[in-house]
PDB file of C-alpha atoms in Angstrom:
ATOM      1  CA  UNK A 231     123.788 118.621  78.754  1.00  0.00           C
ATOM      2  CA  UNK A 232     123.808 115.878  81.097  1.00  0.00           C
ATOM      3  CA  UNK A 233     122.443 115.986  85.253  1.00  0.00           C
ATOM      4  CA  UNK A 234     124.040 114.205  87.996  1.00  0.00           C
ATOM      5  CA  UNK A 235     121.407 114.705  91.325  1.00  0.00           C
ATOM      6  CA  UNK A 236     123.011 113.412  94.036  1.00  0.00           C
ATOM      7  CA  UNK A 237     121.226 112.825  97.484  1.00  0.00           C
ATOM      8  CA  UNK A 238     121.454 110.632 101.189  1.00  0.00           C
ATOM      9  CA  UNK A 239     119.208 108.583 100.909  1.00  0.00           C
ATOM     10  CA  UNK A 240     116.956 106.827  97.702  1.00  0.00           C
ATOM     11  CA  UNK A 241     113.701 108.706  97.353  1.00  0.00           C
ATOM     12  CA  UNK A 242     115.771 112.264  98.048  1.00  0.00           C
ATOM     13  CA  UNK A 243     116.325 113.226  94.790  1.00  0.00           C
ATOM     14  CA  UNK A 244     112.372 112.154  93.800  1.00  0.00           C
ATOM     15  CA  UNK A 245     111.153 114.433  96.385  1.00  0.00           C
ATOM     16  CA  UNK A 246     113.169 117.195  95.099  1.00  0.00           C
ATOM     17  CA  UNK A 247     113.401 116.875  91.231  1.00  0.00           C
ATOM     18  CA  UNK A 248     111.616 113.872  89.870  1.00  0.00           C
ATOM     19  CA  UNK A 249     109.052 116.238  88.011  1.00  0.00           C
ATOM     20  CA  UNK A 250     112.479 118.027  86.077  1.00  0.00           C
ATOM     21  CA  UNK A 251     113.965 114.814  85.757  1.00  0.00           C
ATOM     22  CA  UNK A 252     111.280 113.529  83.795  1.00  0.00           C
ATOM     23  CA  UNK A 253     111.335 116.683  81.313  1.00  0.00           C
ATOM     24  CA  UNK A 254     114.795 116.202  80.907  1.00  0.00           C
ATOM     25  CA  UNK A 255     114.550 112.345  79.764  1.00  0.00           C
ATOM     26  CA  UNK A 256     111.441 113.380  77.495  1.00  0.00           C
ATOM     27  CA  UNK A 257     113.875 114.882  75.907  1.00  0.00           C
ATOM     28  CA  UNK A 258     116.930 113.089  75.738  1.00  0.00           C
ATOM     29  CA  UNK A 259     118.923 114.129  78.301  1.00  0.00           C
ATOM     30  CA  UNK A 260     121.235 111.842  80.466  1.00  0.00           C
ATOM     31  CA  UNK A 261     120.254 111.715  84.340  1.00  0.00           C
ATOM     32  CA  UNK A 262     122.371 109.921  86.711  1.00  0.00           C
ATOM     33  CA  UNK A 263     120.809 109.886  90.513  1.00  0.00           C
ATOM     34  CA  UNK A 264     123.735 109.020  93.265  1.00  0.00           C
ATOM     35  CA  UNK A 265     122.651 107.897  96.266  1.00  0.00           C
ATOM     36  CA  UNK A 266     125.395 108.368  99.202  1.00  0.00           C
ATOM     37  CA  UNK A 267     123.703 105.786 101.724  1.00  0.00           C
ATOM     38  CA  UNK A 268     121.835 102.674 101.111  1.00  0.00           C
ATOM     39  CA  UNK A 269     119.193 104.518 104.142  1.00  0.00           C
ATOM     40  CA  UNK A 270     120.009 100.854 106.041  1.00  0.00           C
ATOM     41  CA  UNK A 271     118.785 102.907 109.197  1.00  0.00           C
ATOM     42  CA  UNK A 272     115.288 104.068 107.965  1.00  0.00           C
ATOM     43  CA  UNK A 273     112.371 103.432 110.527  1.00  0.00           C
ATOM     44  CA  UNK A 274     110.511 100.943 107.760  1.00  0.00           C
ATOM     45  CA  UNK A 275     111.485  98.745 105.257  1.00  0.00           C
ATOM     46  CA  UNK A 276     114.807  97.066 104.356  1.00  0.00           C
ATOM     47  CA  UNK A 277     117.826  97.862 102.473  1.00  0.00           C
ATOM     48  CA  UNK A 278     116.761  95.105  99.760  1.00  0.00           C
ATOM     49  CA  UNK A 279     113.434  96.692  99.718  1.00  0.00           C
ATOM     50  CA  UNK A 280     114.908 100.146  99.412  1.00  0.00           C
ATOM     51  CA  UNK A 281     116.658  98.975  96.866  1.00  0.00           C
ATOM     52  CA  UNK A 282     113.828  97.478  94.561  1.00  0.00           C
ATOM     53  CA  UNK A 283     111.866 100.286  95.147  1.00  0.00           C
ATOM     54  CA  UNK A 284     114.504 102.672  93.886  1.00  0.00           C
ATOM     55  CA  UNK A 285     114.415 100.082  90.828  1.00  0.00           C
ATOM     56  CA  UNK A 286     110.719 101.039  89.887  1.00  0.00           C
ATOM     57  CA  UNK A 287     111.737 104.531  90.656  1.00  0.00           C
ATOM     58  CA  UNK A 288     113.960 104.158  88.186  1.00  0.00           C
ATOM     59  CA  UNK A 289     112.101 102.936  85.919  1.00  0.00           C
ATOM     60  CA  UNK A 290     109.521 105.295  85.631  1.00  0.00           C
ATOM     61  CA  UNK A 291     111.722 107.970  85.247  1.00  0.00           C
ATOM     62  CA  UNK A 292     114.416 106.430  83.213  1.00  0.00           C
ATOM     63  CA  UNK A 293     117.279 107.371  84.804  1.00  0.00           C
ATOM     64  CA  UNK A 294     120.675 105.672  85.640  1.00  0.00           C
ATOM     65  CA  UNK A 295     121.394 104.865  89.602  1.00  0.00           C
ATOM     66  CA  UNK A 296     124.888 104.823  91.112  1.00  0.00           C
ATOM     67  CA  UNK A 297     124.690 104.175  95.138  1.00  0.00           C
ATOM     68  CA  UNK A 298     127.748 105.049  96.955  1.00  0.00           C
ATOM     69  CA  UNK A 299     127.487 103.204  99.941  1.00  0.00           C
ATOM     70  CA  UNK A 300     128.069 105.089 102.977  1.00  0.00           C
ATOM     71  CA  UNK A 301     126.640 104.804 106.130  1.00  0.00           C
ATOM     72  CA  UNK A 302     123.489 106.036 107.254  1.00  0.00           C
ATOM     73  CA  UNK A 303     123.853 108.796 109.654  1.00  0.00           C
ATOM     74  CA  UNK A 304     127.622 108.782 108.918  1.00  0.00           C
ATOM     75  CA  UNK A 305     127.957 111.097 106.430  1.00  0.00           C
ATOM     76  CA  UNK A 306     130.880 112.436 107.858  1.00  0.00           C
ATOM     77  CA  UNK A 307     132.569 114.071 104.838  1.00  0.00           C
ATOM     78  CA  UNK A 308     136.415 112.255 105.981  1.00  0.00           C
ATOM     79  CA  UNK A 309     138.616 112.477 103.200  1.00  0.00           C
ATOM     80  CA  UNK A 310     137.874 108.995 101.586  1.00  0.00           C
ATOM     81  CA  UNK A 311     134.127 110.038 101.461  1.00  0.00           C
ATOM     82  CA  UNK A 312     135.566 113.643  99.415  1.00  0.00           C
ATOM     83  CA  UNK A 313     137.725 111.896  97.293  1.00  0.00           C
ATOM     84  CA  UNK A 314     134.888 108.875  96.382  1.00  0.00           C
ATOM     85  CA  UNK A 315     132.860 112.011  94.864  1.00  0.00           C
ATOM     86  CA  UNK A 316     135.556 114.018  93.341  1.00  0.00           C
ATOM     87  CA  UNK A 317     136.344 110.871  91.399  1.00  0.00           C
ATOM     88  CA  UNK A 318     132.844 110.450  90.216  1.00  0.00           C
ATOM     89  CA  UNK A 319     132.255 113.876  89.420  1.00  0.00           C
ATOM     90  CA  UNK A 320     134.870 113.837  87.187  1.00  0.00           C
ATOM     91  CA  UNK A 321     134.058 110.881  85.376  1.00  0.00           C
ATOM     92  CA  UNK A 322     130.761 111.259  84.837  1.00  0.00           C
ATOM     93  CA  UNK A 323     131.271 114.994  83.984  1.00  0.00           C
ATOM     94  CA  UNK A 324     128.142 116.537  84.309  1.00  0.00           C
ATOM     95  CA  UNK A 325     127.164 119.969  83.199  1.00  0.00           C
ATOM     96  CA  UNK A 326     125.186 120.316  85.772  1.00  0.00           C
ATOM     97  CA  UNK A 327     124.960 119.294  89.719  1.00  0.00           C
ATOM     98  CA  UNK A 328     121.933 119.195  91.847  1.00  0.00           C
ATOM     99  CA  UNK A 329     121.915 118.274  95.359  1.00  0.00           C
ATOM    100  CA  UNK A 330     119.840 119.081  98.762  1.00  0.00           C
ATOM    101  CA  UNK A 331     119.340 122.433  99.698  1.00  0.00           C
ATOM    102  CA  UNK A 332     121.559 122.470 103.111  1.00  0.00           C
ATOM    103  CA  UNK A 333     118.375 124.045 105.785  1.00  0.00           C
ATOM    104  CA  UNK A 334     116.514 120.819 106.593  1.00  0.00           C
ATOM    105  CA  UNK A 335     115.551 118.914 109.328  1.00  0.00           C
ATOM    106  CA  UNK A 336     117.027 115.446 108.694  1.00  0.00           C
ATOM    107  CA  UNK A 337     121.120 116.029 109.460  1.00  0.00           C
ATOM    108  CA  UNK A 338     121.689 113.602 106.797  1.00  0.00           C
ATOM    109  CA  UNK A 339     120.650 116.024 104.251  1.00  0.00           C
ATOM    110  CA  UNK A 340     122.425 119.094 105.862  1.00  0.00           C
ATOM    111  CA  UNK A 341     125.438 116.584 105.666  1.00  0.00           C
ATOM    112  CA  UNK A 342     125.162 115.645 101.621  1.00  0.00           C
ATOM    113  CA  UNK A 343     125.194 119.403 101.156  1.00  0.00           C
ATOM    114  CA  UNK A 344     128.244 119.867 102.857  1.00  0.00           C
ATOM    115  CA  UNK A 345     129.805 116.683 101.472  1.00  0.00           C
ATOM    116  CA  UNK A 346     128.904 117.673  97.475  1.00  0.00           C
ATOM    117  CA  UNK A 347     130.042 121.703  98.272  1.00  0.00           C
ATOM    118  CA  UNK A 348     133.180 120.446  99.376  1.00  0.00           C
ATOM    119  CA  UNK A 349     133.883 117.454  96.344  1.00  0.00           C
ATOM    120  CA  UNK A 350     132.504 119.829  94.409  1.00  0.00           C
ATOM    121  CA  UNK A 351     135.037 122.332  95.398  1.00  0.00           C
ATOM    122  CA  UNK A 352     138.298 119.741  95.045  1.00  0.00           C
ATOM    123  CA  UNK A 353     137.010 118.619  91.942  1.00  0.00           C
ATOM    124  CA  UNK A 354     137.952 121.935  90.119  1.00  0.00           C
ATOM    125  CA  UNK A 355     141.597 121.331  91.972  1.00  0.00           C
ATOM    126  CA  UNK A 356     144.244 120.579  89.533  1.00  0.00           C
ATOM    127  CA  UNK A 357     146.270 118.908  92.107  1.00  0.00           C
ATOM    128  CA  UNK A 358     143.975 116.826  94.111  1.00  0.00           C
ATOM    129  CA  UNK A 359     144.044 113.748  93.118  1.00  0.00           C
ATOM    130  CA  UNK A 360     145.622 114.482  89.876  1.00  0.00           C
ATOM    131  CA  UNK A 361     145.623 110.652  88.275  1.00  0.00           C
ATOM    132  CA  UNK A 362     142.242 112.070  87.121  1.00  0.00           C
ATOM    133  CA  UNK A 363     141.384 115.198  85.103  1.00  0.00           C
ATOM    134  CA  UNK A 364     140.391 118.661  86.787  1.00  0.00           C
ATOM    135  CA  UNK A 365     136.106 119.903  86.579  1.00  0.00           C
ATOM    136  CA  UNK A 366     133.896 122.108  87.390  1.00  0.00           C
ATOM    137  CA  UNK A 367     130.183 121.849  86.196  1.00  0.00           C
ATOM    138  CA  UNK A 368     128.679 124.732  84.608  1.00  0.00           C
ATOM    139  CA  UNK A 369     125.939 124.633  87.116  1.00  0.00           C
ATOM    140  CA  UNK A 370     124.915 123.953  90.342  1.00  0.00           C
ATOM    141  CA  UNK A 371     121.844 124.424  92.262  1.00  0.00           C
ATOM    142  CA  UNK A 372     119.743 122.578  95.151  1.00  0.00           C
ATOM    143  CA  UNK A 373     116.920 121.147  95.586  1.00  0.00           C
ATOM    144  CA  UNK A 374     114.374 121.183  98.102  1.00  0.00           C
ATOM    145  CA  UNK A 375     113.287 117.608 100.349  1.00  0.00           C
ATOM    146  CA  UNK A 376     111.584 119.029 103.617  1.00  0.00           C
ATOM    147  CA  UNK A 377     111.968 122.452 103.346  1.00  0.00           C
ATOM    148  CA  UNK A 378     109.429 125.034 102.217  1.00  0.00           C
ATOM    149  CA  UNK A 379     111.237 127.994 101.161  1.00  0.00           C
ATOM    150  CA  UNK A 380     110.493 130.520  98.550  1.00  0.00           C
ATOM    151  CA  UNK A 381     112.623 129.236  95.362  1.00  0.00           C
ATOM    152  CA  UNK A 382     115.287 131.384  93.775  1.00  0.00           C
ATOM    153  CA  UNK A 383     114.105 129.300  90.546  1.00  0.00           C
ATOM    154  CA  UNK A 384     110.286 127.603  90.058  1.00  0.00           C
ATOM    155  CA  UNK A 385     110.255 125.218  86.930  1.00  0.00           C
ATOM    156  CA  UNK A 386     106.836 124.531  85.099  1.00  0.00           C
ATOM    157  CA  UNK A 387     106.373 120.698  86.256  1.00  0.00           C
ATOM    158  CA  UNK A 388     102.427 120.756  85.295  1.00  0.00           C
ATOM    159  CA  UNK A 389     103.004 118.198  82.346  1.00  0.00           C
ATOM    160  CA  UNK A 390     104.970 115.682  84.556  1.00  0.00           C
ATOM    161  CA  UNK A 391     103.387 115.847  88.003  1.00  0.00           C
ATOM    162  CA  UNK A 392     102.120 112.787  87.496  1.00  0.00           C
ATOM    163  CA  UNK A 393     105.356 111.300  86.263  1.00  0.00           C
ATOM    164  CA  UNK A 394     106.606 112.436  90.225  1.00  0.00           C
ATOM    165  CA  UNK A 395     104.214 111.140  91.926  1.00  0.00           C
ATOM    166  CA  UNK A 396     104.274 107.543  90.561  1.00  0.00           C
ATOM    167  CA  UNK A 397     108.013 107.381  90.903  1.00  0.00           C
ATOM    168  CA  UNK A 398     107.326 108.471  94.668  1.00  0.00           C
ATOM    169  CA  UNK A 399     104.639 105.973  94.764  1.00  0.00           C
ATOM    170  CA  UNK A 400     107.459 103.150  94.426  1.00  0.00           C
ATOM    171  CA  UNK A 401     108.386 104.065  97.579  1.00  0.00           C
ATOM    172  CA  UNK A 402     106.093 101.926  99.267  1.00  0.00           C
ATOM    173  CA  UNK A 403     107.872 101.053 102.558  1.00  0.00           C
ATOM    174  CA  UNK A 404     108.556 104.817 103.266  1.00  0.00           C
ATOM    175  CA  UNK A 405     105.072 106.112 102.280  1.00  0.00           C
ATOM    176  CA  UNK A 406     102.744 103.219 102.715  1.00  0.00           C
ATOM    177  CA  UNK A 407     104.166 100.650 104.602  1.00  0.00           C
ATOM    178  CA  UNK A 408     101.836  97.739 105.959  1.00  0.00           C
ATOM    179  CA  UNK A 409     103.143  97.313 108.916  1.00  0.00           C
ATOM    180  CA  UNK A 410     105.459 100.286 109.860  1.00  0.00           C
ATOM    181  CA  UNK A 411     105.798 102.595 112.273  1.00  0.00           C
ATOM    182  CA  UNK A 412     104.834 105.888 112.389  1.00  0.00           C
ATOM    183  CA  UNK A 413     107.073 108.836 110.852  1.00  0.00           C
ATOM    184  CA  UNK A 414     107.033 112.000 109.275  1.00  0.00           C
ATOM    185  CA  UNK A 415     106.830 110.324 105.686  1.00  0.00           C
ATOM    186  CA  UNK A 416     103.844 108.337 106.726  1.00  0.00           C
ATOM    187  CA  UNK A 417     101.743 111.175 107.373  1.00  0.00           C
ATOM    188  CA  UNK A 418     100.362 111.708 103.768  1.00  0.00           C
ATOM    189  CA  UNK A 419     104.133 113.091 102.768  1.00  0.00           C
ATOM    190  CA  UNK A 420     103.312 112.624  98.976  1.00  0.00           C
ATOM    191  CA  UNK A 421     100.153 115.116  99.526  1.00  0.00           C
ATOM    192  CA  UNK A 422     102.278 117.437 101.615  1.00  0.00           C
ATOM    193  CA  UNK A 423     104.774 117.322  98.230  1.00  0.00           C
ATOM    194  CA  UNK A 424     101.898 117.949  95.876  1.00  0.00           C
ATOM    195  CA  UNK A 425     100.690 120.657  97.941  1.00  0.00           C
ATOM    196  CA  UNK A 426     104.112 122.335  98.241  1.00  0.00           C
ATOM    197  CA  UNK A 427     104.528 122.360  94.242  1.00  0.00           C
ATOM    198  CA  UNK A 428     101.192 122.790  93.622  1.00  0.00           C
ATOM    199  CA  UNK A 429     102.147 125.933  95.873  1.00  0.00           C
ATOM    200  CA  UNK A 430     105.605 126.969  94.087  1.00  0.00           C
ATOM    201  CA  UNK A 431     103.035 126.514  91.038  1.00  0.00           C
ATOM    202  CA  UNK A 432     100.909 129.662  92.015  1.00  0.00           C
ATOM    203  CA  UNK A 433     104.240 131.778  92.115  1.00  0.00           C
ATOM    204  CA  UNK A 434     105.309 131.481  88.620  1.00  0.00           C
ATOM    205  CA  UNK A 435     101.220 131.387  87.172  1.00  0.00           C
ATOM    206  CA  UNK A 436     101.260 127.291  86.399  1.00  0.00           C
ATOM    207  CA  UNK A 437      99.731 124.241  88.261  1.00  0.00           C
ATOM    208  CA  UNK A 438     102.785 122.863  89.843  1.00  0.00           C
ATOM    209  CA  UNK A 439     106.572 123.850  90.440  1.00  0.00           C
ATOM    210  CA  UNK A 440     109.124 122.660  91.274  1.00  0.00           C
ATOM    211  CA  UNK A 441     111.581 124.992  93.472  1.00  0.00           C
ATOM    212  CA  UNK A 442     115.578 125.325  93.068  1.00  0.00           C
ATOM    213  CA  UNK A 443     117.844 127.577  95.258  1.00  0.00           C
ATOM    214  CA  UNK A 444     120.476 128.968  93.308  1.00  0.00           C
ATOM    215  CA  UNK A 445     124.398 128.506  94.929  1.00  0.00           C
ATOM    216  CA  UNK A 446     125.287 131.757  92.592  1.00  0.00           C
ATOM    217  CA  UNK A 447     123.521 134.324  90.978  1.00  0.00           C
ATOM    218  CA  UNK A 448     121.374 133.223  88.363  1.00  0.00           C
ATOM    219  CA  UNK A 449     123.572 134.142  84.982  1.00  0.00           C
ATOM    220  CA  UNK A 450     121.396 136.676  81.926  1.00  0.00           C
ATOM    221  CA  UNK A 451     124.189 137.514  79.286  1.00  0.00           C
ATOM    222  CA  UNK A 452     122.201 140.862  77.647  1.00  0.00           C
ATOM    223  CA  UNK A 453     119.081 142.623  79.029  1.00  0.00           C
ATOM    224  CA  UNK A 454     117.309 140.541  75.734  1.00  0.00           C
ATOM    225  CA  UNK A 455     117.532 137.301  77.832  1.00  0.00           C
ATOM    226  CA  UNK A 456     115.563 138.444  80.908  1.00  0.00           C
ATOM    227  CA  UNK A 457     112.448 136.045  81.093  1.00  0.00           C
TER     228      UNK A 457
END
């Protein structure tokens, strides 16, 4: 098994999935995050700041960084964008593929969507680019950042809620800053996040969630496997 999360900006993915991420590394298994932009656009802080801030991120949840480097509010999905993607999805190889869920209200999000479904997509394409080797994940799912929908899949995050919220607390620039403006993210947004999985929490009987939409239908084999 091995996860490759990929979203806009650093601190996407955290909001989404840093609670599953830091089940998976408990035990054992590879996470990459991508980041598409270097968010050199955001209202506060810096990209150098961003980027040491992802670093503690990082290190809380022990997970391996790639940043992609595309502009801020230019995720256009041109071809060189597609192809940068389809190249790294096939060399990492990752069984599985989260990204943002594609209703939200920062474009930039609705835009990664679009940009992994179609990589995603090419990558399974024998003939696109075919100096490297043909996949397809065996999964693929998306997360949630801003929006507050009712999850095709909750996962049991009780036991690393904590875990989420420091690696969100890195963020300091976004959600604290000193001397910032005024945004959406600095009006308590890492309550707002507890409060939403504390919420998908109270669907599924536990203390928090985390929510996933599924891109297919979710796969039982036999009648046995039905949780």
């Amino acid at each position: 098994m091995k996860i490759v999360a990929i979203g806009a900006h650093p601190d996407d993915i955290e909001i989404g999935i840093a609670g599953m991420t830091a089940q998976w590394r408990r035990d054992g298994i590879e996470v990459v995050y991508v980041d598409l932009t270097r968010a050199e656009l955001s209202s506060n802080g810096d990209v150098d700041t961003r980027a040491v801030e992802a670093g503690y991120a990082d290190d809380v949840l022990g997970v391996r960084r790639l940043n992609l480097g595309f502009p801020d509010r230019g995720l256009t999905g041109d071809e060189s964008q597609i192809e940068t993607l389809v190249r790294l999805i096939r060399t990492e190889r990752p069984t599985h593929v989260l990204y943002p869920y594609g209703v939200d209200r920062h474009p930039d999000h609705r835009a990664c969507a679009r940009l992994v479904e179609e990589a995603l997509f090419n990558a399974g394409i024998r003939k696109y680019l075919p100096d490297v080797p043909a996949y397809r994940p065996d999964s693929v799912y998306q997360y949630m950042i801003n929006a507050l929908k009712t999850p095709d899949v909750c996962i049991d995050i009780s036991e690393t809620m904590e875990t989420k919220l420091r690696a969100l607390s890195a963020y300091e620039s976004q959600f604290m800053p000193v001397d910032g403006v005024r945004t959406p993210l600095t009006d308590e947004y890492i309550e707002r996040v507890r409060a939403r999985e504390r919420h998908f929490g109270s669907l599924i009987g536990t203390t928090y969630a985390e929510g996933l939409m599924t891109v297919k239908p979710y796969a039982v084999r036999k009648a046995g496997g039905l949780a």
